[in-house]
């Protein structure tokens, strides 16, 4: 037997017991007469004491113990004279009477403690050691908890967990596919799924009614911070449902997860249309932990001789409450912020409502006191507030203002950690136009159903068609999204046509789905949550990487395995692949 207890388990009531523990040596402190050793496993840390004078043989061997050795020990639980209230096992210690080394360890490349001295790269390279650190283990444990609670909830509602294949044919979710060469069919390739979208729809045709899967998805996207080429979704689909059924079912899931994992009772999730979200926040995933809604100012800002405003499609402001004291330097910083190429504004205009009641703007030349009073009243300013104004093309300026709003939210500490605000964003546009390729693209994916009342716009005003598509945002992060699907073959064919597919192309790529729709497809819809992202949101951290046991770095590399890497000529030959670099 290796152990009678774990290293996180022993308490005062175990005093006097003879026990056995196994684990890793976290650290040793040798005081000559006594040697203290912290023994760690995934459950916690227990202090061992070696009486170095009582037993020479034991003492000699104990001196050899280094960090991260794996040992098994036997000893007696005693009360500590010097208790450590910070450790759950801090009331007791083990007087060791014997131990054996199960495995030796080289000195680890960084300290295996929460406050580690290891840099990011080194920790990624030795991820298995990083995973020994308590704070990293806690994240992985929380992920497992989110997974099991998701399963419990969905299973309780009669959802079936059904696996779908990983070696498939390309699914169009808007990203690039990873492809896998087939040895048996030379010159042919599988694709890894960007999501199980078409399979879950086929499962509805098969009559499974309520499907879910916690499933790996693969997208070969250009690397952006916090993207992983492979990530996990909670993927769900239901038959005989309308949007309302989906929203209620999955609002229930998120509430269940928050309650069971964080003991937080979430109130009903507010809802907002895409148009409203763009108008008020310039984002389809607004962070509603704080207000600072956009104030459209065309009616009061244009026509006063300030050509920058006069030439703009939209003049828009945000009221940063209690920020009138911002110094010249701070305002310059904000101006630099909006002018950065990633944001691309040409300038920033401000109005200070000083605490003495006076108004001071950066465009006093063009606007008199009455004008500025109008600005202040339209944006609900009170003395002490600061109005920040941008202008330009509507779409662009809204995006820029979204960035500025979030920046001000950070600066004014309005994006509180530990506070969670969920929001359904509804009625996404069905299509978006791509200037570069001169064609329409599905905003969500081509299986998304247009709103019935908008179908007639398919050829007259496609950009105006709204879809039965929805996203869930939590604290400004998109954690999930989905739609009601098209289940009618004719409408699906029309959609492909609108997206620029010829009949043959549509048949070649999606024939299997359109054919299936000829055999009795039920009305259906669903959604998928980004599982890693949901975990990160629950944990209050920005990076999804922390919640993945073996993540890739920001360049899509697994630095531990050193992958991707070249393969042997032999392998390439078998696959009929010639690499010419
Ligand atoms: N397959 C979609 C996605 O990955 C989700 C859905 O529509 O259910 O975004």
Coordinates of C-alpha atoms and ligand atoms in Angstrom, one line a residue:
X1 CA 0.0 0.0 0.0
X2 CA 1.4 3.4 -0.9
X3 CA -0.8 5.6 1.2
X4 CA -3.6 5.5 3.8
X5 CA -4.4 9.2 3.3
X6 CA -3.7 12.0 0.9
X7 CA -1.5 15.0 1.7
X8 CA -4.5 17.3 2.1
X9 CA -6.5 15.2 4.5
X10 CA -5.1 14.8 8.0
X11 CA -6.5 16.9 10.8
X12 CA -6.6 17.1 14.7
X13 CA -8.9 14.1 14.9
X14 CA -6.2 12.0 13.3
X15 CA -3.7 12.6 16.1
X16 CA -2.1 9.5 17.4
X17 CA -2.7 7.5 14.2
X18 CA 0.0 5.7 12.4
X19 CA -0.4 6.7 8.7
X20 CA 1.3 6.4 5.3
X21 CA 1.6 9.2 2.7
X22 CA 3.0 9.4 -0.8
X23 CA 3.8 12.5 -2.7
X24 CA 6.4 15.0 -3.9
X25 CA 9.0 16.8 -1.8
X26 CA 8.0 20.5 -2.0
X27 CA 10.8 21.7 0.2
X28 CA 13.0 20.7 3.1
X29 CA 14.3 22.7 6.0
X30 CA 17.2 21.1 7.9
X31 CA 17.7 22.4 11.4
X32 CA 20.3 19.8 12.4
X33 CA 18.4 18.1 15.1
X34 CA 15.1 18.2 13.1
X35 CA 14.5 18.1 9.4
X36 CA 11.1 19.5 8.2
X37 CA 9.7 18.4 4.8
X38 CA 6.6 19.6 3.0
X39 CA 5.1 16.7 1.1
X40 CA 2.7 17.6 -1.7
X41 CA 0.1 15.8 -3.8
X42 CA -2.9 17.2 -5.7
X43 CA -4.9 17.3 -2.4
X44 CA -2.6 19.5 -0.4
X45 CA 0.6 19.7 1.6
X46 CA 1.5 18.0 4.9
X47 CA 4.5 18.7 7.0
X48 CA 6.8 15.8 7.8
X49 CA 9.3 15.8 10.6
X50 CA 12.5 13.7 10.7
X51 CA 14.1 13.4 14.1
X52 CA 17.7 13.3 12.8
X53 CA 19.3 12.4 16.2
X54 CA 17.0 9.5 17.0
X55 CA 17.8 7.4 13.9
X56 CA 21.1 7.8 12.1
X57 CA 20.1 5.6 9.2
X58 CA 16.9 7.6 8.6
X59 CA 18.8 10.8 9.0
X60 CA 21.4 9.9 6.4
X61 CA 18.8 9.1 3.8
X62 CA 16.6 12.1 4.6
X63 CA 19.5 14.4 4.0
X64 CA 19.6 13.2 0.4
X65 CA 16.0 14.2 -0.4
X66 CA 15.8 17.0 -2.9
X67 CA 12.9 19.0 -4.3
X68 CA 10.4 17.0 -6.3
X69 CA 11.6 13.6 -5.2
X70 CA 8.7 11.2 -4.9
X71 CA 8.6 9.4 -1.6
X72 CA 6.4 7.2 0.5
X73 CA 6.6 7.6 4.2
X74 CA 5.2 6.1 7.4
X75 CA 4.7 7.9 10.6
X76 CA 2.6 9.2 13.4
X77 CA 0.2 12.2 13.3
X78 CA 1.0 14.6 16.1
X79 CA -0.2 18.1 17.1
X80 CA 2.0 20.9 15.9
X81 CA 3.4 23.2 18.5
X82 CA 3.7 25.9 15.9
X83 CA 0.4 25.7 14.0
X84 CA 0.0 27.2 10.5
X85 CA -3.5 28.5 10.1
X86 CA -2.9 29.1 6.4
X87 CA -2.7 25.4 5.7
X88 CA -5.7 23.1 6.0
X89 CA -3.3 20.5 7.5
X90 CA -1.5 23.1 9.5
X91 CA -2.6 21.9 12.9
X92 CA -0.7 18.6 12.6
X93 CA 2.6 17.1 11.4
X94 CA 3.9 13.6 10.9
X95 CA 6.8 12.2 12.9
X96 CA 8.4 10.0 10.3
X97 CA 9.6 6.6 11.3
X98 CA 10.5 5.3 7.9
X99 CA 10.3 6.3 4.3
X100 CA 11.4 5.2 0.9
X101 CA 12.3 7.0 -2.3
X102 CA 9.9 6.0 -5.1
X103 CA 11.5 8.3 -7.7
X104 CA 14.3 10.8 -7.7
X105 CA 14.2 14.1 -9.4
X106 CA 16.6 16.5 -11.0
X107 CA 16.4 20.0 -9.7
X108 CA 13.3 21.4 -11.4
X109 CA 13.9 24.3 -13.9
X110 CA 11.6 26.5 -11.8
X111 CA 10.1 26.4 -8.3
X112 CA 6.9 24.5 -8.1
X113 CA 5.1 27.1 -6.1
X114 CA 2.3 29.6 -6.8
X115 CA 4.8 32.3 -6.7
X116 CA 7.2 30.6 -9.1
X117 CA 10.4 32.0 -10.6
X118 CA 9.7 30.3 -13.9
X119 CA 9.1 32.5 -17.0
X120 CA 6.2 31.7 -19.3
X121 CA 8.3 29.9 -22.0
X122 CA 10.0 27.7 -19.5
X123 CA 6.8 26.8 -17.9
X124 CA 5.2 25.9 -21.3
X125 CA 8.2 23.7 -22.1
X126 CA 7.8 21.9 -18.8
X127 CA 4.1 22.1 -18.7
X128 CA 3.9 18.8 -16.7
X129 CA 5.8 20.5 -13.9
X130 CA 3.8 23.7 -14.2
X131 CA 0.7 21.6 -13.8
X132 CA 2.0 20.5 -10.4
X133 CA 1.6 24.1 -9.1
X134 CA -1.5 24.5 -6.9
X135 CA -2.9 27.5 -8.7
X136 CA -2.7 25.7 -12.1
X137 CA -4.2 22.6 -10.6
X138 CA -7.1 24.6 -9.3
X139 CA -7.9 25.8 -12.8
X140 CA -7.8 22.3 -14.2
X141 CA -10.0 21.1 -11.4
X142 CA -12.5 23.9 -12.0
X143 CA -12.6 22.9 -15.7
X144 CA -13.5 19.4 -14.7
X145 CA -16.2 20.7 -12.4
X146 CA -17.7 22.8 -15.2
X147 CA -17.7 19.8 -17.5
X148 CA -19.4 17.5 -15.0
X149 CA -22.0 20.1 -14.0
X150 CA -22.7 20.7 -17.7
X151 CA -23.2 17.0 -18.2
X152 CA -25.4 16.7 -15.2
X153 CA -27.7 19.6 -16.2
X154 CA -28.0 18.5 -19.8
X155 CA -28.4 14.8 -19.0
X156 CA -31.1 15.8 -16.5
X157 CA -33.0 17.4 -19.4
X158 CA -32.7 14.3 -21.5
X159 CA -29.9 15.5 -23.8
X160 CA -27.9 12.6 -25.3
X161 CA -24.1 12.8 -25.5
X162 CA -23.3 11.7 -29.0
X163 CA -19.8 11.6 -30.5
X164 CA -19.2 12.8 -34.0
X165 CA -16.1 12.1 -36.2
X166 CA -12.9 14.1 -36.2
X167 CA -11.9 13.0 -39.7
X168 CA -14.5 14.7 -41.9
X169 CA -15.0 16.9 -44.9
X170 CA -14.6 20.6 -44.7
X171 CA -17.4 22.5 -42.7
X172 CA -17.8 26.1 -43.6
X173 CA -17.6 28.1 -40.3
X174 CA -15.7 30.9 -41.8
X175 CA -12.2 29.7 -40.8
X176 CA -9.6 27.7 -42.6
X177 CA -9.7 23.9 -42.2
X178 CA -6.8 21.8 -40.9
X179 CA -6.5 19.0 -43.4
X180 CA -5.2 15.5 -43.0
X181 CA -3.8 13.6 -46.0
X182 CA -5.3 10.1 -46.6
X183 CA -2.7 7.4 -47.3
X184 CA -5.3 5.0 -48.7
X185 CA -6.8 7.5 -51.1
X186 CA -3.7 9.2 -52.5
X187 CA -4.2 12.9 -53.2
X188 CA -7.3 13.1 -51.0
X189 CA -7.7 14.7 -47.7
X190 CA -9.9 14.7 -44.6
X191 CA -10.6 17.9 -42.8
X192 CA -10.7 18.3 -39.0
X193 CA -14.1 19.7 -37.9
X194 CA -14.3 23.4 -37.2
X195 CA -17.4 22.3 -35.3
X196 CA -19.8 19.4 -35.5
X197 CA -22.4 21.7 -37.1
X198 CA -23.6 19.5 -40.0
X199 CA -23.4 16.3 -37.9
X200 CA -25.6 17.7 -35.2
X201 CA -28.1 18.8 -37.7
X202 CA -28.1 15.3 -39.3
X203 CA -28.6 13.9 -35.8
X204 CA -31.8 16.0 -35.6
X205 CA -32.9 14.5 -38.9
X206 CA -32.2 11.1 -37.3
X207 CA -34.6 12.0 -34.6
X208 CA -32.3 12.4 -31.6
X209 CA -34.1 15.5 -30.6
X210 CA -31.7 16.8 -27.9
X211 CA -28.0 16.3 -28.5
X212 CA -24.9 17.6 -26.8
X213 CA -21.2 17.0 -26.9
X214 CA -18.2 18.5 -25.2
X215 CA -16.1 18.4 -28.2
X216 CA -12.8 19.4 -29.7
X217 CA -12.9 21.8 -32.7
X218 CA -10.1 22.8 -35.0
X219 CA -9.7 26.1 -36.8
X220 CA -6.6 27.2 -38.7
X221 CA -7.0 30.8 -38.1
X222 CA -4.3 33.5 -38.2
X223 CA -3.1 33.7 -34.7
X224 CA -4.5 36.3 -32.5
X225 CA -3.8 36.6 -28.8
X226 CA -5.7 34.0 -26.9
X227 CA -6.7 31.8 -29.8
X228 CA -5.9 28.2 -29.8
X229 CA -5.9 26.1 -33.0
X230 CA -7.8 23.5 -31.1
X231 CA -10.3 24.4 -28.5
X232 CA -13.4 22.8 -26.9
X233 CA -17.1 23.5 -27.3
X234 CA -20.1 22.6 -25.4
X235 CA -22.1 21.8 -28.6
X236 CA -25.9 21.5 -28.4
X237 CA -28.8 21.0 -30.7
X238 CA -32.6 20.5 -30.2
X239 CA -35.5 19.7 -32.4
X240 CA -39.1 21.2 -32.3
X241 CA -37.9 24.4 -30.7
X242 CA -38.1 28.1 -31.3
X243 CA -35.4 30.6 -30.3
X244 CA -37.2 31.2 -27.0
X245 CA -36.8 27.5 -26.1
X246 CA -33.1 27.6 -26.8
X247 CA -32.5 30.8 -24.9
X248 CA -34.4 29.4 -21.8
X249 CA -32.7 26.0 -21.8
X250 CA -29.2 27.4 -22.1
X251 CA -29.7 30.3 -19.8
X252 CA -30.6 27.5 -17.3
X253 CA -27.3 25.8 -18.1
X254 CA -25.2 28.9 -17.4
X255 CA -27.1 29.6 -14.2
X256 CA -26.6 26.0 -13.1
X257 CA -22.9 26.2 -13.8
X258 CA -22.5 29.5 -12.0
X259 CA -24.4 28.2 -9.0
X260 CA -22.7 24.9 -8.7
X261 CA -19.1 26.0 -9.5
X262 CA -19.1 29.5 -8.0
X263 CA -22.1 29.5 -5.8
X264 CA -23.4 32.6 -7.6
X265 CA -27.1 33.0 -8.3
X266 CA -27.4 34.8 -11.6
X267 CA -30.5 36.9 -12.3
X268 CA -32.4 36.6 -15.6
X269 CA -30.3 37.5 -18.5
X270 CA -31.2 40.8 -20.2
X271 CA -31.6 40.7 -24.0
X272 CA -30.7 43.2 -26.6
X273 CA -30.9 43.2 -30.4
X274 CA -27.7 43.3 -32.4
X275 CA -28.7 46.8 -33.7
X276 CA -29.2 48.2 -30.3
X277 CA -25.9 46.7 -29.0
X278 CA -24.1 48.3 -31.9
X279 CA -25.8 51.6 -31.4
X280 CA -25.3 51.8 -27.7
X281 CA -22.0 50.1 -27.3
X282 CA -20.5 49.7 -30.7
X283 CA -20.0 46.0 -30.0
X284 CA -22.0 42.8 -30.5
X285 CA -20.7 41.6 -27.1
X286 CA -20.9 44.6 -24.8
X287 CA -19.6 44.5 -21.3
X288 CA -22.7 45.7 -19.4
X289 CA -21.0 45.7 -15.9
X290 CA -21.0 49.4 -16.5
X291 CA -23.1 51.9 -18.4
X292 CA -21.3 54.7 -20.4
X293 CA -23.7 54.2 -23.3
X294 CA -23.0 56.0 -26.5
X295 CA -24.7 59.4 -27.0
X296 CA -25.4 60.2 -30.6
X297 CA -24.8 63.9 -31.1
X298 CA -25.4 64.7 -34.8
X299 CA -28.3 67.0 -34.0
X300 CA -26.4 69.1 -31.6
X301 CA -22.8 68.9 -32.9
X302 CA -23.3 69.4 -36.6
X303 CA -24.0 72.7 -38.5
X304 CA -21.9 74.9 -36.2
X305 CA -19.0 75.4 -38.5
X306 CA -16.7 72.7 -37.2
X307 CA -16.0 70.9 -40.4
X308 CA -14.7 67.7 -38.8
X309 CA -18.1 67.1 -37.3
X310 CA -20.0 68.5 -40.3
X311 CA -18.2 66.0 -42.6
X312 CA -18.7 63.0 -40.3
X313 CA -21.5 60.5 -40.7
X314 CA -21.8 60.1 -36.9
X315 CA -20.7 62.2 -34.0
X316 CA -20.8 60.1 -30.8
X317 CA -19.9 60.7 -27.2
X318 CA -19.5 58.8 -23.9
X319 CA -19.9 60.3 -20.5
X320 CA -17.0 59.2 -18.3
X321 CA -18.4 60.0 -14.9
X322 CA -16.2 61.7 -12.3
X323 CA -13.4 62.0 -14.8
X324 CA -13.4 65.8 -15.3
X325 CA -10.3 66.0 -13.3
X326 CA -8.4 64.2 -16.0
X327 CA -5.1 66.1 -16.6
X328 CA -3.8 67.3 -19.9
X329 CA -1.4 64.4 -19.8
X330 CA -4.2 61.8 -19.3
X331 CA -6.3 63.3 -22.1
X332 CA -3.2 63.2 -24.4
X333 CA -2.8 59.5 -23.5
X334 CA -6.4 58.8 -24.4
X335 CA -5.9 60.7 -27.7
X336 CA -2.8 58.6 -28.4
X337 CA -4.9 55.5 -27.5
X338 CA -7.6 56.2 -30.1
X339 CA -5.1 57.2 -32.7
X340 CA -3.2 53.9 -32.5
X341 CA -3.3 52.1 -35.9
X342 CA -5.3 49.3 -34.3
X343 CA -8.1 51.8 -33.5
X344 CA -7.5 54.4 -36.1
X345 CA -9.4 57.5 -34.9
X346 CA -8.1 60.8 -36.2
X347 CA -8.6 62.6 -33.0
X348 CA -10.4 62.9 -29.7
X349 CA -12.6 65.8 -28.5
X350 CA -13.5 66.3 -24.9
X351 CA -15.8 68.4 -22.8
X352 CA -15.1 68.9 -19.1
X353 CA -18.0 69.7 -16.8
X354 CA -15.9 71.2 -13.9
X355 CA -17.1 70.8 -10.4
X356 CA -17.6 74.6 -10.2
X357 CA -20.2 74.3 -12.9
X358 CA -18.1 75.7 -15.8
X359 CA -17.8 73.9 -19.1
X360 CA -14.5 73.6 -21.0
X361 CA -14.1 71.8 -24.3
X362 CA -11.3 71.2 -26.8
X363 CA -13.5 72.9 -29.4
X364 CA -14.5 76.1 -27.6
X365 CA -13.7 78.0 -30.8
X366 CA -16.7 76.5 -32.6
X367 CA -19.2 75.9 -29.8
X368 CA -20.6 78.5 -27.4
X369 CA -21.7 77.9 -23.9
X370 CA -25.3 77.1 -24.9
X371 CA -24.1 74.5 -27.4
X372 CA -21.9 72.9 -24.8
X373 CA -24.8 72.9 -22.3
X374 CA -26.8 70.9 -24.8
X375 CA -24.0 68.4 -25.1
X376 CA -23.9 68.1 -21.3
X377 CA -27.6 67.7 -20.9
X378 CA -28.0 65.2 -23.8
X379 CA -25.3 63.0 -22.2
X380 CA -26.6 63.3 -18.7
X381 CA -23.4 64.9 -17.4
X382 CA -23.2 66.3 -13.9
X383 CA -20.5 68.5 -12.5
X384 CA -17.3 66.4 -12.3
X385 CA -18.0 64.4 -15.5
X386 CA -16.0 64.2 -18.7
X387 CA -17.5 63.8 -22.2
X388 CA -15.3 62.1 -24.8
X389 CA -16.4 62.5 -28.4
X390 CA -15.3 60.8 -31.6
X391 CA -16.7 61.2 -35.1
X392 CA -16.4 59.5 -38.5
X393 CA -18.1 56.8 -40.6
X394 CA -20.8 55.2 -38.5
X395 CA -19.5 51.6 -38.4
X396 CA -15.9 52.6 -37.9
X397 CA -16.5 55.3 -35.3
X398 CA -18.7 52.9 -33.3
X399 CA -15.9 50.3 -33.2
X400 CA -13.5 53.0 -32.1
X401 CA -15.8 54.3 -29.4
X402 CA -16.2 50.7 -28.2
X403 CA -12.5 50.5 -27.6
X404 CA -12.4 53.8 -25.9
X405 CA -15.4 52.9 -23.7
X406 CA -13.7 49.7 -22.6
X407 CA -10.5 51.5 -21.9
X408 CA -12.3 54.1 -19.8
X409 CA -14.1 51.2 -18.0
X410 CA -10.7 49.8 -17.1
X411 CA -9.2 53.1 -16.1
X412 CA -12.2 54.0 -13.9
X413 CA -12.2 50.5 -12.5
X414 CA -15.8 49.8 -13.6
X415 CA -15.1 46.3 -14.9
X416 CA -15.1 44.7 -11.6
X417 CA -13.6 41.2 -11.1
X418 CA -16.1 38.9 -9.4
X419 CA -19.1 40.6 -10.9
X420 CA -20.8 38.7 -13.7
X421 CA -23.2 40.3 -16.2
X422 CA -24.7 38.0 -18.9
X423 CA -26.4 39.4 -22.0
X424 CA -28.2 37.7 -24.9
X425 CA -27.6 39.5 -28.1
X426 CA -30.4 38.7 -30.6
X427 CA -31.3 39.2 -34.3
X428 CA -27.9 39.2 -35.8
X429 CA -27.7 40.1 -39.5
X430 CA -27.9 37.0 -41.7
X431 CA -25.3 38.2 -44.2
X432 CA -22.4 40.5 -44.3
X433 CA -20.8 41.9 -47.4
X434 CA -17.1 41.5 -48.2
X435 CA -15.8 44.3 -50.3
X436 CA -12.6 42.5 -51.2
X437 CA -14.3 39.4 -52.7
X438 CA -17.4 41.3 -53.7
X439 CA -19.9 38.9 -52.3
X440 CA -22.1 38.1 -49.4
X441 CA -21.0 35.9 -46.5
X442 CA -23.1 34.2 -43.9
X443 CA -22.4 36.1 -40.6
X444 CA -22.9 33.0 -38.5
X445 CA -22.9 30.0 -40.9
X446 CA -24.9 29.2 -44.0
X447 CA -27.4 26.9 -42.1
X448 CA -28.8 29.8 -40.1
X449 CA -32.4 30.6 -40.7
X450 CA -33.4 34.1 -41.7
X451 CA -36.3 35.6 -39.8
X452 CA -39.5 34.7 -41.6
X453 CA -40.6 38.2 -42.1
X454 CA -37.2 39.1 -43.7
X455 CA -36.9 36.3 -46.2
X456 CA -38.3 38.5 -49.0
X457 CA -35.3 40.8 -48.7
X458 CA -33.0 38.0 -50.0
X459 CA -32.6 39.6 -53.4
X460 CA -33.7 43.2 -52.7
X461 CA -31.7 44.2 -49.6
X462 CA -29.7 41.2 -48.3
X463 CA -27.8 43.3 -45.8
X464 CA -31.0 44.1 -43.9
X465 CA -32.1 40.5 -43.4
X466 CA -32.0 39.5 -39.7
X467 CA -31.4 36.0 -38.6
X468 CA -32.8 33.9 -35.8
X469 CA -29.2 34.0 -34.4
X470 CA -28.1 34.8 -30.9
X471 CA -24.9 35.1 -28.9
X472 CA -24.4 35.0 -25.2
X473 CA -21.9 37.6 -23.8
X474 CA -20.6 37.6 -20.3
X475 CA -18.7 40.6 -19.1
X476 CA -17.9 41.6 -22.7
X477 CA -16.7 38.2 -23.8
X478 CA -18.6 36.1 -26.3
X479 CA -19.0 32.8 -24.6
X480 CA -21.5 31.2 -27.0
X481 CA -23.7 31.5 -30.0
X482 CA -26.1 29.7 -32.2
X483 CA -29.2 29.9 -34.3
X484 CA -32.4 28.3 -35.5
X485 CA -31.5 26.4 -38.6
X486 CA -33.0 26.2 -42.1
X487 CA -34.7 22.8 -42.3
X488 CA -36.2 23.3 -45.7
X489 CA -34.2 22.1 -48.7
X490 CA -35.5 24.8 -51.1
X491 CA -34.6 27.7 -48.7
X492 CA -31.2 26.1 -48.0
X493 CA -30.5 25.9 -51.7
X494 CA -31.6 29.6 -52.1
X495 CA -29.1 30.5 -49.3
X496 CA -26.3 28.8 -51.0
X497 CA -27.2 30.5 -54.2
X498 CA -27.2 33.9 -52.4
X499 CA -23.8 33.1 -51.0
X500 CA -22.5 32.6 -54.5
X501 CA -22.4 28.8 -54.8
X502 CA -23.4 27.2 -58.0
X503 CA -25.8 24.3 -57.8
X504 CA -23.0 21.9 -58.5
X505 CA -20.7 23.4 -55.8
X506 CA -23.5 23.4 -53.3
X507 CA -24.3 19.8 -54.1
X508 CA -20.7 18.8 -53.9
X509 CA -20.0 20.4 -50.6
X510 CA -23.4 20.1 -48.8
X511 CA -25.3 17.5 -50.9
X512 CA -25.3 15.2 -47.9
X513 CA -27.2 17.8 -45.8
X514 CA -29.6 18.9 -48.5
X515 CA -30.4 15.3 -49.4
X516 CA -31.1 14.6 -45.7
X517 CA -33.5 17.5 -45.7
X518 CA -35.6 15.5 -48.3
X519 CA -36.3 12.8 -45.8
X520 CA -38.2 14.7 -43.1
X521 CA -36.1 17.3 -41.3
X522 CA -37.7 18.6 -38.1
X523 CA -37.4 22.3 -37.2
X524 CA -34.3 22.6 -35.1
X525 CA -31.8 24.9 -33.7
X526 CA -28.9 25.0 -31.2
X527 CA -25.8 26.7 -30.0
X528 CA -22.3 26.1 -28.9
X529 CA -20.4 27.5 -25.9
X530 CA -16.7 28.0 -26.0
X531 CA -15.8 25.7 -23.1
X532 CA -12.3 27.0 -22.5
X533 CA -13.5 30.6 -22.7
X534 CA -16.5 29.9 -20.3
X535 CA -14.0 28.5 -17.8
X536 CA -11.7 31.5 -18.2
X537 CA -14.7 33.9 -17.6
X538 CA -15.7 31.9 -14.5
X539 CA -12.2 32.1 -13.3
X540 CA -12.0 35.8 -13.9
X541 CA -8.9 35.6 -16.1
X542 CA -8.4 36.7 -19.7
X543 CA -6.5 33.8 -21.0
X544 CA -8.1 30.5 -22.1
X545 CA -4.7 28.9 -22.1
X546 CA -4.7 28.7 -18.3
X547 CA -7.7 26.3 -18.5
X548 CA -6.2 23.9 -21.0
X549 CA -3.9 21.2 -19.6
X550 CA -1.6 21.2 -22.6
X551 CA -2.1 24.5 -24.6
X552 CA -0.2 25.8 -27.6
X553 CA 1.6 29.1 -27.4
X554 CA 0.6 32.3 -29.2
X555 CA 2.3 31.1 -32.3
X556 CA 0.3 27.9 -32.3
X557 CA 3.2 25.8 -31.2
X558 CA 3.4 23.1 -28.6
X559 CA 6.8 24.0 -27.2
X560 CA 6.8 20.9 -25.0
X561 CA 6.5 18.5 -27.9
X562 CA 8.1 20.9 -30.3
X563 CA 5.2 20.6 -32.7
X564 CA 4.5 21.2 -35.5
X565 CA 7.6 19.6 -36.8
X566 CA 8.9 17.9 -40.0
X567 CA 8.1 14.3 -40.6
X568 CA 10.3 11.6 -42.2
X569 CA 10.6 11.3 -46.0
X570 CA 9.3 7.8 -45.6
X571 CA 6.0 9.2 -44.1
X572 CA 5.7 11.7 -46.8
X573 CA 6.2 9.1 -49.5
X574 CA 3.5 6.9 -48.1
X575 CA 1.2 9.9 -48.2
X576 CA 2.2 10.8 -51.7
X577 CA 3.2 14.3 -50.6
X578 CA 6.1 16.3 -52.0
X579 CA 7.2 19.2 -49.9
X580 CA 8.8 22.0 -51.8
X581 CA 9.9 24.8 -49.6
Ligands
LIG1 N1 -21.4 25.6 -34.9 C1 -21.6 26.9 -34.4 C2 -20.2 27.5 -34.0 O1 -19.3 26.8 -33.8 C3 -22.5 27.0 -33.2 C4 -23.9 26.8 -33.6 O2 -24.5 27.4 -34.5 O3 -24.5 25.9 -32.9 O4 -20.1 28.7 -33.8

